[in-house]
Amino acid sequence: MTTAQKPTHSVRSAAPAPPPPQDNPIIHGDQATIQHWLHHYWQKLQLPEEELQLLAITQDRQEFMSWTGKRLNILALGCYGYLPPPVRRRRAPVSKATHRHLIFIEPDMQPQSIEVTIAHELIHLSDRVKGNPRRHRHHGYDSIAADEAAITGYSLEELRALLQMEGERREQIRRARRPIRYLYECPNCGKRYPRARRYSQAVSCSSCDKSYNPRFRLLLVPTTA
Ligand SMILES: [Zn+2]
Ligand SMILES: [Zn+2]
């Protein structure tokens, strides 16, 4: 099971640079589709109207990363980011700067996945507006997934199947971007382990022994560059 929707919040690479707010939510991507599901689920979640103009959605990963100033996991199908209001320096003029809601939606997905990902990220937004942001315990199995099923009408099984399918697609894309450079081999059974990076520590063959066993320590096979 991949952590397909898990955003990476760990590395702060730059200062957040959200787009200036407008009268309407900012949507960069498939306008018609996003607008449709945004309206639909905004109503269903009974989200406050005044938060709508603080929302910006993009389907461009680079743009989302520059808005939030954080890295976005290549496996993420969607991401909700909350930007707190900027801290006002003393004697600085009172600005109208306020908090922002930033959402990324992966464009290369099935229509149902686009829909449920929009619903999913709006549940995070709703939690934040209510002052009760939840963290994921287990994607597809936690209370957020239960809420997602309740508002979308999809069953938990259907939501998990979508998550898995889209996660596998992202995984394939990730593999294609990170070519195999190292090949390891089990000295016992000969099983091969292609890797994009070197193992940072000794690793043994999981087919020959479930726990680490130096007898089955994987050996690097010389490859021609
Ligand atoms: Zn989530
Ligand atoms: Zn082996």
Coordinates of C-alpha atoms and ligand atoms in Angstrom, one line a residue:
M1 CA 0.0 0.0 0.0
T2 CA 1.6 3.3 -1.0
T3 CA 1.0 6.5 0.9
A4 CA -0.4 8.0 -2.2
Q5 CA -2.0 11.0 -0.8
K6 CA 0.5 11.8 1.9
P7 CA 1.9 15.3 1.5
T8 CA 5.4 16.0 2.5
H9 CA 5.4 18.7 5.1
S10 CA 9.0 18.1 6.3
V11 CA 11.2 20.2 4.1
R12 CA 10.5 23.9 3.9
S13 CA 12.3 25.0 0.8
A14 CA 11.2 28.6 0.4
A15 CA 8.9 31.3 1.8
P16 CA 5.3 30.7 0.8
A17 CA 4.2 32.8 -2.2
P18 CA 0.4 32.3 -2.6
P19 CA -1.3 34.1 -5.5
P20 CA -3.0 37.4 -4.5
P21 CA -6.6 36.8 -3.4
Q22 CA -9.4 37.6 -5.9
D23 CA -13.1 37.9 -5.5
N24 CA -13.5 34.3 -6.6
P25 CA -11.5 31.2 -5.8
I26 CA -8.4 30.9 -8.0
I27 CA -8.5 27.8 -10.2
H28 CA -5.5 26.9 -12.3
G29 CA -6.2 23.7 -14.3
D30 CA -9.4 22.1 -15.6
Q31 CA -11.7 25.0 -14.7
A32 CA -15.0 23.4 -15.6
T33 CA -14.4 20.1 -13.7
I34 CA -12.9 21.7 -10.6
Q35 CA -15.4 24.5 -10.5
H36 CA -18.2 21.9 -10.6
W37 CA -17.0 19.6 -7.8
L38 CA -15.8 22.5 -5.8
H39 CA -19.3 24.0 -5.8
H40 CA -20.9 20.6 -5.2
Y41 CA -18.8 19.7 -2.2
W42 CA -18.5 23.2 -0.8
Q43 CA -22.3 23.1 -0.4
K44 CA -22.4 19.5 0.9
L45 CA -19.8 20.4 3.6
Q46 CA -21.6 23.6 4.4
L47 CA -18.4 25.6 4.2
P48 CA -18.6 29.3 4.9
E49 CA -18.9 31.5 1.8
E50 CA -16.3 34.0 3.0
E51 CA -13.6 31.3 2.9
L52 CA -14.1 30.7 -0.8
Q53 CA -12.2 33.8 -1.9
L54 CA -9.2 32.7 0.3
L55 CA -9.0 29.5 -1.7
A56 CA -6.6 28.8 -4.6
I57 CA -6.4 25.5 -6.4
T58 CA -3.8 24.4 -8.9
Q59 CA -3.1 21.2 -10.8
D60 CA 0.5 22.2 -11.4
R61 CA 2.9 20.6 -8.8
Q62 CA 5.6 23.3 -9.3
E63 CA 3.1 26.1 -8.8
F64 CA 1.7 24.4 -5.6
M65 CA 5.2 24.1 -4.2
S66 CA 5.9 27.8 -4.8
W67 CA 2.6 28.8 -3.2
T68 CA 3.2 26.8 -0.1
G69 CA 7.0 27.0 0.0
K70 CA 7.1 23.2 0.7
R71 CA 8.0 20.2 -1.2
L72 CA 5.2 18.0 -2.5
N73 CA 5.6 14.2 -2.6
I74 CA 5.7 12.9 -6.1
L75 CA 3.3 10.2 -5.1
A76 CA 0.7 12.7 -3.8
L77 CA -2.6 12.7 -5.6
G78 CA -3.8 15.8 -3.8
C79 CA -2.7 18.1 -1.1
Y80 CA -4.4 20.7 1.2
G81 CA -2.2 23.4 2.6
Y82 CA -3.2 26.0 5.1
L83 CA -1.2 29.2 5.2
P84 CA -1.6 31.1 8.5
P85 CA -2.0 34.9 8.3
P86 CA 1.4 36.5 8.0
V87 CA 2.8 37.8 11.3
R88 CA 2.4 41.6 11.3
R89 CA 5.5 43.5 12.4
R90 CA 5.0 46.2 15.1
R91 CA 4.0 49.6 13.7
A92 CA 3.6 48.0 10.3
P93 CA 0.5 49.2 8.6
V94 CA -2.6 47.0 9.1
S95 CA -2.8 44.9 6.0
K96 CA -5.6 42.9 4.7
A97 CA -3.4 39.8 4.6
T98 CA -5.2 36.8 6.0
H99 CA -5.0 33.0 6.1
R100 CA -5.2 31.1 2.8
H101 CA -6.4 27.7 1.7
L102 CA -4.2 26.1 -1.0
I103 CA -5.1 22.9 -2.8
F104 CA -3.3 20.7 -5.3
I105 CA -5.2 18.2 -7.4
E106 CA -3.2 15.8 -9.6
P107 CA -4.5 16.2 -13.2
D108 CA -3.6 12.8 -14.6
M109 CA -6.3 10.7 -12.9
Q110 CA -9.7 9.0 -13.6
P111 CA -12.7 11.4 -13.4
Q112 CA -13.9 9.7 -10.2
S113 CA -10.5 10.1 -8.6
I114 CA -10.5 13.8 -9.5
E115 CA -13.9 14.1 -7.8
V116 CA -13.1 12.2 -4.6
T117 CA -9.7 14.0 -4.3
I118 CA -11.4 17.4 -4.4
A119 CA -13.9 16.1 -1.8
H120 CA -11.0 14.8 0.3
E121 CA -9.0 18.0 0.3
L122 CA -12.1 20.0 1.1
I123 CA -12.7 17.8 4.2
H124 CA -9.2 18.9 5.3
L125 CA -10.2 22.5 4.6
S126 CA -13.4 22.0 6.6
D127 CA -11.5 20.6 9.5
R128 CA -9.2 23.6 9.5
V129 CA -12.1 26.1 9.3
K130 CA -13.7 24.3 12.3
G131 CA -10.3 24.5 14.1
N132 CA -9.9 20.8 14.3
P133 CA -7.4 19.6 11.7
R134 CA -7.0 15.8 11.6
R135 CA -3.9 13.9 10.6
H136 CA -4.2 10.7 8.7
R137 CA -3.8 7.5 10.7
H138 CA -4.1 5.3 7.6
H139 CA -5.2 6.5 4.2
G140 CA -8.5 4.9 3.1
Y141 CA -9.1 3.5 6.6
D142 CA -9.3 6.4 9.0
S143 CA -12.1 8.8 10.1
I144 CA -11.3 11.1 7.1
A145 CA -11.9 8.2 4.7
A146 CA -15.3 7.6 6.5
D147 CA -16.3 11.2 6.0
E148 CA -15.1 11.0 2.4
A149 CA -17.4 8.0 1.8
A150 CA -20.3 9.7 3.5
I151 CA -20.2 12.9 1.4
T152 CA -19.3 11.3 -2.0
G153 CA -21.6 8.3 -1.8
Y154 CA -18.7 6.0 -2.8
S155 CA -18.1 3.0 -0.5
L156 CA -14.9 2.7 1.4
E157 CA -14.0 -0.3 -0.8
E158 CA -14.5 1.8 -3.9
L159 CA -12.4 4.7 -2.5
R160 CA -9.6 2.3 -1.5
A161 CA -9.6 0.8 -5.0
L162 CA -9.3 4.2 -6.6
L163 CA -6.5 5.2 -4.2
Q164 CA -4.6 2.0 -4.9
M165 CA -5.0 2.3 -8.7
E166 CA -3.9 6.0 -8.8
G167 CA -1.1 5.3 -6.4
E168 CA 0.2 2.5 -8.6
R169 CA 0.1 4.9 -11.6
R170 CA 2.1 7.5 -9.7
E171 CA 4.5 4.9 -8.6
Q172 CA 5.2 3.9 -12.2
I173 CA 5.8 7.6 -13.1
R174 CA 8.1 7.9 -10.2
R175 CA 10.1 4.8 -11.3
A176 CA 10.3 6.1 -14.8
R177 CA 11.8 9.4 -13.5
R178 CA 14.3 7.6 -11.3
P179 CA 16.0 5.1 -13.5
I180 CA 17.6 1.9 -12.1
R181 CA 21.3 2.5 -11.6
Y182 CA 22.2 -0.3 -9.2
L183 CA 21.5 -4.0 -9.4
Y184 CA 21.8 -6.2 -6.3
E185 CA 21.7 -9.9 -6.2
C186 CA 21.2 -12.5 -3.5
P187 CA 24.2 -14.9 -3.3
N188 CA 21.9 -17.7 -2.3
C189 CA 18.8 -17.7 -4.6
G190 CA 20.0 -15.3 -7.2
K191 CA 17.0 -13.0 -6.9
R192 CA 17.8 -9.6 -8.3
Y193 CA 16.9 -6.2 -6.7
P194 CA 17.0 -3.3 -9.1
R195 CA 17.5 0.0 -7.3
A196 CA 17.6 3.7 -8.2
R197 CA 20.0 4.4 -5.3
R198 CA 22.6 2.4 -3.3
Y199 CA 21.5 0.8 -0.1
S200 CA 22.8 2.9 2.7
Q201 CA 23.3 -0.1 4.9
A202 CA 23.7 -3.9 4.5
V203 CA 20.5 -5.5 3.2
S204 CA 19.8 -9.2 2.9
C205 CA 17.4 -11.2 0.6
S206 CA 13.8 -11.1 1.9
S207 CA 13.0 -14.2 0.0
C208 CA 15.6 -16.3 1.8
D209 CA 15.0 -14.8 5.2
K210 CA 12.3 -12.4 6.4
S211 CA 14.7 -10.8 8.9
Y212 CA 18.2 -9.6 8.3
N213 CA 20.6 -12.4 7.7
P214 CA 24.2 -11.8 6.8
R215 CA 24.4 -15.1 4.9
F216 CA 22.0 -13.7 2.3
R217 CA 23.5 -10.2 2.2
L218 CA 22.8 -8.7 -1.2
L219 CA 25.8 -8.1 -3.4
L220 CA 26.1 -5.3 -5.9
V221 CA 26.3 -6.6 -9.5
P222 CA 28.6 -4.6 -11.7
T223 CA 26.6 -2.9 -14.4
T224 CA 27.9 -1.2 -17.5
A225 CA 27.1 2.5 -17.4
Ligands
ZN1 ZN -5.6 13.8 3.2
ZN2 ZN 17.7 -15.0 -1.8

